[in-house]
Amino acid sequence: MRKFIIYVLSIIIPVFGGMALINFLVDPGHIYSNSYIEEVVEGSRKGLCVTNVGNMDERLFKKRLIEVNKGKEFDYLVIGSSRAMTISEDCLTGSSLLNLGVSGSKLEDMIALYQLCKENEVSFKNVIIGTDPTLFNANDNDNRWKSIGIYYYDYYGTEDNDSESDFQRTLIQNLFSPSYFKSAVKAIPDVLAGNTQIEYVRTYINNGGTKRPDGSIYYAKEYRETPQELVDANAMTCCHTSFLRFDSVSEKRKNIYIEFVETLHKNGANIIIWCCPYHPLFYKRAVEMKGFPPAINFLSDYAQERGFKIIGSFNPDDLGLSNKDFYDGLHVKKETVDNILKSSL
Amino acid sequence: MLFNSLEFLLFLPIVFILYWFVFRERKWQNLLVVVASYVFYGWWDWRFLLLITLTSLCSFGSGLLLDYFKGQRRKQQAVSAANIVLNLGILCVFKYYNFFVENLDALFDMMGYHMDWVTMNVILPVGISFYTFQALSYTIDVYQKKLPATHDIVEFFAYISFFPQLVAGPIERATNLLPQFQQNRRFDYSSAVDGLRQMLWGFLKKLVVADNCAMVVNEHWNDYADLPGLTLFLLGILFSFQIYCDFSGYSDIAIGCARLFGFNLMRNFNVPYFSRSIPEFWRRWHISLTTWFRDYIYFPLGGSRCEKWKIIRNIFIVWGISGLWHGANWTFICWGLFHATLLAIYNLFNINTKHKNIVAFGRYIPNSKELFQMGFTFFLAVIGWIIFRAATMPQAIDYIESMFTNKFFDSSYVYGKLYLFYCLLLLGIEWLQRDKQHALQWHLTVIEDKKRVQYCIDFIVLLLIITLGNFQGNQFIYFQF
């Protein structure tokens, strides 16, 4: 028996110990060190673009972005998912903009970021709310918002009992996470070659992914130039994975959305709802999801009833877009976004 | 509790330590097995425990009654019949009631009658078909005097609920497993290490091959109308590997896990994709279920020792039931009948009993005839799996039709190339190891430092699981059956 236990431990300890060590040292998501986010924020502080940006907790980055912009007033504030993250100052002439979009944004993210703006006296005249139908998906339980969850609870004046412990747990779990390990192993050659260093640059058009001083993003060259066949193939089939069993609309989420938008409006912000179009092939499948049409209907009914401006349309045909206007199934090319917004704002 | 979950990673060592270090006596170990198995099963939903307890109690009671009525054949017949009806009744209510009601409703509607049937909103307890069949095997074996009835309720409950094979088999016979609960177990180092290796191989199949293939298949399956024919066929192949690695992976984990506790479970898969004919395929796929049907349904119906038309009839009965056993859906029934048709054809040509040995025995490479036979059998199996995977029969037909009528090839639509490579690699290893119990059973006779090499292999396999595996906690496909 002793021999057996020694045998088992002699395999398990080096494998799991080595995995934890690599995860911690390579840290592909930069979750064990705060300095990475600080370096990226430093670019915004200096009014420069930051390129070659790797993975990091975007919520914490946006939190720091708000903090460095403390007391400032913007003409436009953008909140929403990655589908709103390409909205930049280029869309507006002579107006200032702060983009607080985060990947896979939930209502909780929007609320927490708004609360952060309030606490840091960041004010705005107009708010562009990137509203995706998935915000109302009853089956979507993504909890990435928890890294800024404390501000979400602050908004409601309730005590946050789990965000911090959840965050700590995630850090420990990631030490032993096979998927984090996979990313770490992939990142080793770049880390060793020093290719993961960020750079401060003046222009946003670079080979690497770029964060602009206004918080918006510009995709890496490789992504921007994905062959059209691959873009279409991806768009055709990524609907099921992107929409996580979107078979019903959550009444609770609808009510949270209404309450939040009304609060923004009551506090003097002009509401603009951004309906970012989907790739035509993606849209064709999305409308077949049970929850998708009711979510769209709710949004247009609500905006119409309250007189809020809607820009864009989820249906690419409404805007005369073709497959070529997209980077993938979900994301519209920057130039197309600029054109849509310029003609509407 | 899933084998591929963090809970099981903690559960297994705790039970192992308690089993070998705290409860050293057989009776206490059996009790621990029952408690651990109920925790394992109740982890899904504690209400499932009521049903398994009821099944166990009924079968245990019927065993006692069969013993009590020794020599009174009629009474014994009545007892075993009552137990079979009760067990199958539970299974039918929970698994098939809604299916039958919906189909009857449609049938009456077609005839112009409208009936107000009531459907039930019940969840299907995981693994119900597995433990029900295991319970039935006990009653039938006791009735047929293959085994004396047990008077120890703990060992019987342990037999029905033994956690490694509770939810997805192998479906153990009472004649094999129950006596093992009646004997003292001794820890055996080499058997435990071998069990651990079999578990490791099972995890590799499940997490690296099955779950990665599943990701691609689930993502693209429903788009069959727009995909090229070759892509559809490749998706069919990926699903064939998904279901094989998912289910045989589970069996490997179950068998390996049981060996850690000193139990030997029956082999459930024996490299089925190297079969040269469909009858051989079914001698190598889900062996515990096919032999169950053979012994308890096919043979009592007359088996192959009757007129040709009766043999064909028996095949269709068994495979119709086998299809239904897999799920309350016409796709499963049609899948069963599809295989029944193929088996009937082989039977008509009297080639159903050929190929009982391992393919290319003693050779590294098969000859061209064997290669063709294996390829053709695999092709038929893939067609069967497409029917099995489809949500409805019209979808299955459309899918197969699209394979031949859509544009044949478009390089942008070749999905899961990497996972196809994993499948080929897996096949390669299984080919080399096809005469062994599992693929990590290396007999390194030529290497001097055998232990160190085996340690390195185990280490690498674990590393491969971690780096290439899909850890989204996917259920095993066969749980739903």
mmCIF file of N, CA and C in Angstrom, chain A residues 1 3-5 7-8 10-12 14-16 19 173 178-179 181-182 185 229-230 232-234 236-238 240-241 281 284-285, chain B residues 16 20-21 187 189 192-193 196-197 219-220 222-223 226-227 260 412-413 415 451 454-455 458-459 462-463 466-471:
data_model
loop_
_atom_site.group_PDB
_atom_site.id
_atom_site.type_symbol
_atom_site.label_atom_id
_atom_site.label_comp_id
_atom_site.label_asym_id
_atom_site.label_seq_id
_atom_site.Cartn_x
_atom_site.Cartn_y
_atom_site.Cartn_z
ATOM 1 N N MET A 1 0.829 -1.214 0.000
ATOM 2 C CA MET A 1 0.000 0.000 0.000
ATOM 3 C C MET A 1 0.866 1.270 0.000
ATOM 4 N N LYS A 3 3.842 1.590 -1.074
ATOM 5 C CA LYS A 3 4.468 1.695 -2.397
ATOM 6 C C LYS A 3 3.499 2.348 -3.397
ATOM 7 N N PHE A 4 2.237 1.947 -3.275
ATOM 8 C CA PHE A 4 1.213 2.467 -4.190
ATOM 9 C C PHE A 4 1.010 3.969 -3.966
ATOM 10 N N ILE A 5 0.918 4.340 -2.708
ATOM 11 C CA ILE A 5 0.695 5.762 -2.396
ATOM 12 C C ILE A 5 1.886 6.598 -2.870
ATOM 13 N N TYR A 7 3.828 5.880 -5.296
ATOM 14 C CA TYR A 7 3.763 5.911 -6.762
ATOM 15 C C TYR A 7 2.782 6.988 -7.250
ATOM 16 N N VAL A 8 1.595 6.991 -6.614
ATOM 17 C CA VAL A 8 0.567 7.969 -7.025
ATOM 18 C C VAL A 8 1.060 9.392 -6.778
ATOM 19 N N SER A 10 4.089 10.417 -6.489
ATOM 20 C CA SER A 10 5.254 10.765 -7.313
ATOM 21 C C SER A 10 4.841 11.210 -8.712
ATOM 22 N N ILE A 11 3.619 10.876 -9.105
ATOM 23 C CA ILE A 11 3.130 11.375 -10.407
ATOM 24 C C ILE A 11 2.347 12.664 -10.220
ATOM 25 N N ILE A 12 1.463 12.635 -9.228
ATOM 26 C CA ILE A 12 0.552 13.781 -9.061
ATOM 27 C C ILE A 12 1.279 15.059 -8.627
ATOM 28 N N PRO A 14 4.502 16.199 -8.934
ATOM 29 C CA PRO A 14 5.243 16.970 -9.959
ATOM 30 C C PRO A 14 4.335 17.569 -11.035
ATOM 31 N N VAL A 15 3.288 16.829 -11.432
ATOM 32 C CA VAL A 15 2.420 17.333 -12.506
ATOM 33 C C VAL A 15 1.646 18.564 -12.030
ATOM 34 N N PHE A 16 0.963 18.431 -10.902
ATOM 35 C CA PHE A 16 0.142 19.559 -10.444
ATOM 36 C C PHE A 16 0.989 20.704 -9.887
ATOM 37 N N MET A 19 2.381 22.490 -12.833
ATOM 38 C CA MET A 19 1.318 23.262 -13.494
ATOM 39 C C MET A 19 1.076 24.578 -12.744
ATOM 40 N N GLN A 173 -7.982 28.846 -8.026
ATOM 41 C CA GLN A 173 -8.425 27.849 -9.005
ATOM 42 C C GLN A 173 -7.584 27.912 -10.270
ATOM 43 N N PRO A 178 -6.439 23.634 -15.881
ATOM 44 C CA PRO A 178 -5.827 23.124 -17.106
ATOM 45 C C PRO A 178 -5.929 24.117 -18.264
ATOM 46 N N SER A 179 -7.060 24.845 -18.349
ATOM 47 C CA SER A 179 -7.188 25.762 -19.484
ATOM 48 C C SER A 179 -6.210 26.932 -19.340
ATOM 49 N N PHE A 181 -3.419 26.660 -17.851
ATOM 50 C CA PHE A 181 -2.126 26.030 -18.113
ATOM 51 C C PHE A 181 -1.857 25.962 -19.620
ATOM 52 N N LYS A 182 -2.926 25.627 -20.361
ATOM 53 C CA LYS A 182 -2.780 25.559 -21.819
ATOM 54 C C LYS A 182 -2.329 26.906 -22.380
ATOM 55 N N VAL A 185 1.286 27.562 -21.439
ATOM 56 C CA VAL A 185 2.256 26.800 -22.248
ATOM 57 C C VAL A 185 2.411 27.456 -23.627
ATOM 58 N N GLU A 229 -13.379 33.670 -46.293
ATOM 59 C CA GLU A 229 -14.013 32.343 -46.177
ATOM 60 C C GLU A 229 -14.044 31.912 -44.723
ATOM 61 N N LEU A 230 -12.958 32.202 -43.991
ATOM 62 C CA LEU A 230 -12.914 31.795 -42.591
ATOM 63 C C LEU A 230 -13.875 32.621 -41.743
ATOM 64 N N ASP A 232 -16.656 33.878 -42.765
ATOM 65 C CA ASP A 232 -18.014 33.390 -43.049
ATOM 66 C C ASP A 232 -18.268 32.037 -42.386
ATOM 67 N N ALA A 233 -17.250 31.165 -42.461
ATOM 68 C CA ALA A 233 -17.419 29.835 -41.859
ATOM 69 C C ALA A 233 -17.623 29.971 -40.363
ATOM 70 N N ASN A 234 -16.865 30.846 -39.752
ATOM 71 C CA ASN A 234 -16.995 31.069 -38.313
ATOM 72 C C ASN A 234 -18.364 31.657 -37.979
ATOM 73 N N MET A 236 -21.088 31.387 -39.519
ATOM 74 C CA MET A 236 -22.207 30.480 -39.754
ATOM 75 C C MET A 236 -22.454 29.562 -38.568
ATOM 76 N N THR A 237 -21.393 29.260 -37.858
ATOM 77 C CA THR A 237 -21.563 28.214 -36.851
ATOM 78 C C THR A 237 -21.296 28.641 -35.415
ATOM 79 N N CYS A 238 -20.872 29.880 -35.210
ATOM 80 C CA CYS A 238 -20.547 30.235 -33.815
ATOM 81 C C CYS A 238 -21.764 30.702 -33.035
ATOM 82 N N HIS A 240 -24.407 29.101 -31.876
ATOM 83 C CA HIS A 240 -24.831 28.273 -30.742
ATOM 84 C C HIS A 240 -23.925 28.474 -29.532
ATOM 85 N N THR A 241 -22.626 28.611 -29.809
ATOM 86 C CA THR A 241 -21.715 28.780 -28.670
ATOM 87 C C THR A 241 -21.810 30.194 -28.103
ATOM 88 N N LEU A 281 -24.786 35.765 -41.907
ATOM 89 C CA LEU A 281 -24.964 34.321 -41.685
ATOM 90 C C LEU A 281 -25.271 34.023 -40.220
ATOM 91 N N LYS A 284 -28.932 35.069 -39.473
ATOM 92 C CA LYS A 284 -29.904 34.106 -40.012
ATOM 93 C C LYS A 284 -30.176 32.993 -38.983
ATOM 94 N N ARG A 285 -29.131 32.575 -38.296
ATOM 95 C CA ARG A 285 -29.304 31.517 -37.295
ATOM 96 C C ARG A 285 -29.819 32.077 -35.975
ATOM 97 N N PHE B 16 -11.163 5.711 -0.793
ATOM 98 C CA PHE B 16 -10.052 4.748 -0.877
ATOM 99 C C PHE B 16 -9.381 4.597 0.500
ATOM 100 N N TRP B 20 -9.515 1.105 2.818
ATOM 101 C CA TRP B 20 -8.356 0.241 3.100
ATOM 102 C C TRP B 20 -7.749 0.470 4.475
ATOM 103 N N PHE B 21 -7.957 1.667 5.038
ATOM 104 C CA PHE B 21 -7.284 1.951 6.321
ATOM 105 C C PHE B 21 -8.222 1.949 7.524
ATOM 106 N N PHE B 187 -5.541 -5.881 -0.830
ATOM 107 C CA PHE B 187 -4.962 -4.873 -1.711
ATOM 108 C C PHE B 187 -3.809 -5.480 -2.499
ATOM 109 N N TYR B 189 -0.909 -4.487 -5.181
ATOM 110 C CA TYR B 189 -0.215 -3.334 -5.762
ATOM 111 C C TYR B 189 -0.286 -3.312 -7.297
ATOM 112 N N ALA B 192 -3.749 -2.644 -8.564
ATOM 113 C CA ALA B 192 -4.175 -1.256 -8.326
ATOM 114 C C ALA B 192 -3.492 -0.302 -9.299
ATOM 115 N N VAL B 193 -2.197 -0.514 -9.523
ATOM 116 C CA VAL B 193 -1.480 0.365 -10.459
ATOM 117 C C VAL B 193 -2.044 0.191 -11.867
ATOM 118 N N LEU B 196 -5.241 1.991 -12.048
ATOM 119 C CA LEU B 196 -4.992 3.429 -12.159
ATOM 120 C C LEU B 196 -4.641 3.810 -13.599
ATOM 121 N N ARG B 197 -3.848 2.955 -14.233
ATOM 122 C CA ARG B 197 -3.470 3.225 -15.633
ATOM 123 C C ARG B 197 -4.698 3.143 -16.538
ATOM 124 N N GLU B 219 -21.265 22.053 -32.221
ATOM 125 C CA GLU B 219 -21.272 23.384 -32.822
ATOM 126 C C GLU B 219 -21.805 23.360 -34.258
ATOM 127 N N HIS B 220 -21.499 22.295 -34.986
ATOM 128 C CA HIS B 220 -21.799 22.317 -36.424
ATOM 129 C C HIS B 220 -22.909 21.370 -36.874
ATOM 130 N N ASN B 222 -26.087 20.950 -36.472
ATOM 131 C CA ASN B 222 -27.391 21.427 -36.959
ATOM 132 C C ASN B 222 -27.320 22.213 -38.267
ATOM 133 N N ASP B 223 -26.108 22.505 -38.714
ATOM 134 C CA ASP B 223 -25.972 23.280 -39.950
ATOM 135 C C ASP B 223 -25.812 22.396 -41.169
ATOM 136 N N ASP B 226 -26.275 23.415 -44.920
ATOM 137 C CA ASP B 226 -25.360 24.325 -45.615
ATOM 138 C C ASP B 226 -23.942 23.802 -45.737
ATOM 139 N N LEU B 227 -23.657 22.652 -45.152
ATOM 140 C CA LEU B 227 -22.265 22.188 -45.130
ATOM 141 C C LEU B 227 -21.975 21.194 -46.265
ATOM 142 N N LEU B 260 -9.129 -0.589 -7.926
ATOM 143 C CA LEU B 260 -8.513 0.041 -6.752
ATOM 144 C C LEU B 260 -9.121 -0.506 -5.466
ATOM 145 N N SER B 412 -12.830 25.602 -46.565
ATOM 146 C CA SER B 412 -13.139 26.487 -45.418
ATOM 147 C C SER B 412 -14.013 25.791 -44.396
ATOM 148 N N TYR B 413 -14.620 24.713 -44.794
ATOM 149 C CA TYR B 413 -15.579 24.067 -43.904
ATOM 150 C C TYR B 413 -15.095 22.697 -43.423
ATOM 151 N N TYR B 415 -13.893 21.104 -40.318
ATOM 152 C CA TYR B 415 -13.780 21.405 -38.892
ATOM 153 C C TYR B 415 -13.101 20.259 -38.135
ATOM 154 N N LYS B 451 10.302 -0.127 -14.986
ATOM 155 C CA LYS B 451 9.501 0.703 -14.080
ATOM 156 C C LYS B 451 9.621 2.188 -14.410
ATOM 157 N N GLN B 454 7.727 3.001 -17.547
ATOM 158 C CA GLN B 454 6.269 3.032 -17.325
ATOM 159 C C GLN B 454 5.857 4.269 -16.538
ATOM 160 N N TYR B 455 6.716 4.643 -15.594
ATOM 161 C CA TYR B 455 6.447 5.867 -14.830
ATOM 162 C C TYR B 455 6.399 7.070 -15.782
ATOM 163 N N ASP B 458 3.147 7.077 -17.775
ATOM 164 C CA ASP B 458 2.013 7.540 -16.951
ATOM 165 C C ASP B 458 2.063 9.053 -16.775
ATOM 166 N N PHE B 459 3.271 9.540 -16.524
ATOM 167 C CA PHE B 459 3.483 10.964 -16.318
ATOM 168 C C PHE B 459 3.076 11.750 -17.569
ATOM 169 N N LEU B 462 -0.739 11.775 -18.143
ATOM 170 C CA LEU B 462 -1.412 12.753 -17.268
ATOM 171 C C LEU B 462 -1.190 14.178 -17.780
ATOM 172 N N LEU B 463 0.013 14.429 -18.218
ATOM 173 C CA LEU B 463 0.342 15.754 -18.755
ATOM 174 C C LEU B 463 -0.466 16.047 -20.028
ATOM 175 N N ILE B 466 -3.967 16.964 -19.153
ATOM 176 C CA ILE B 466 -4.077 18.344 -18.657
ATOM 177 C C ILE B 466 -3.916 19.362 -19.788
ATOM 178 N N THR B 467 -2.976 19.116 -20.672
ATOM 179 C CA THR B 467 -2.724 20.133 -21.703
ATOM 180 C C THR B 467 -3.702 20.067 -22.873
ATOM 181 N N LEU B 468 -4.190 18.869 -23.193
ATOM 182 C CA LEU B 468 -5.056 18.766 -24.370
ATOM 183 C C LEU B 468 -6.528 18.544 -24.031
ATOM 184 N N GLY B 469 -6.794 18.246 -22.780
ATOM 185 C CA GLY B 469 -8.173 17.892 -22.399
ATOM 186 C C GLY B 469 -9.132 19.064 -22.421
ATOM 187 N N ASN B 470 -10.392 18.716 -22.478
ATOM 188 C CA ASN B 470 -11.453 19.719 -22.433
ATOM 189 C C ASN B 470 -12.096 19.591 -21.049
ATOM 190 N N PHE B 471 -11.977 20.639 -20.246
ATOM 191 C CA PHE B 471 -12.405 20.529 -18.850
ATOM 192 C C PHE B 471 -13.682 21.318 -18.567
#
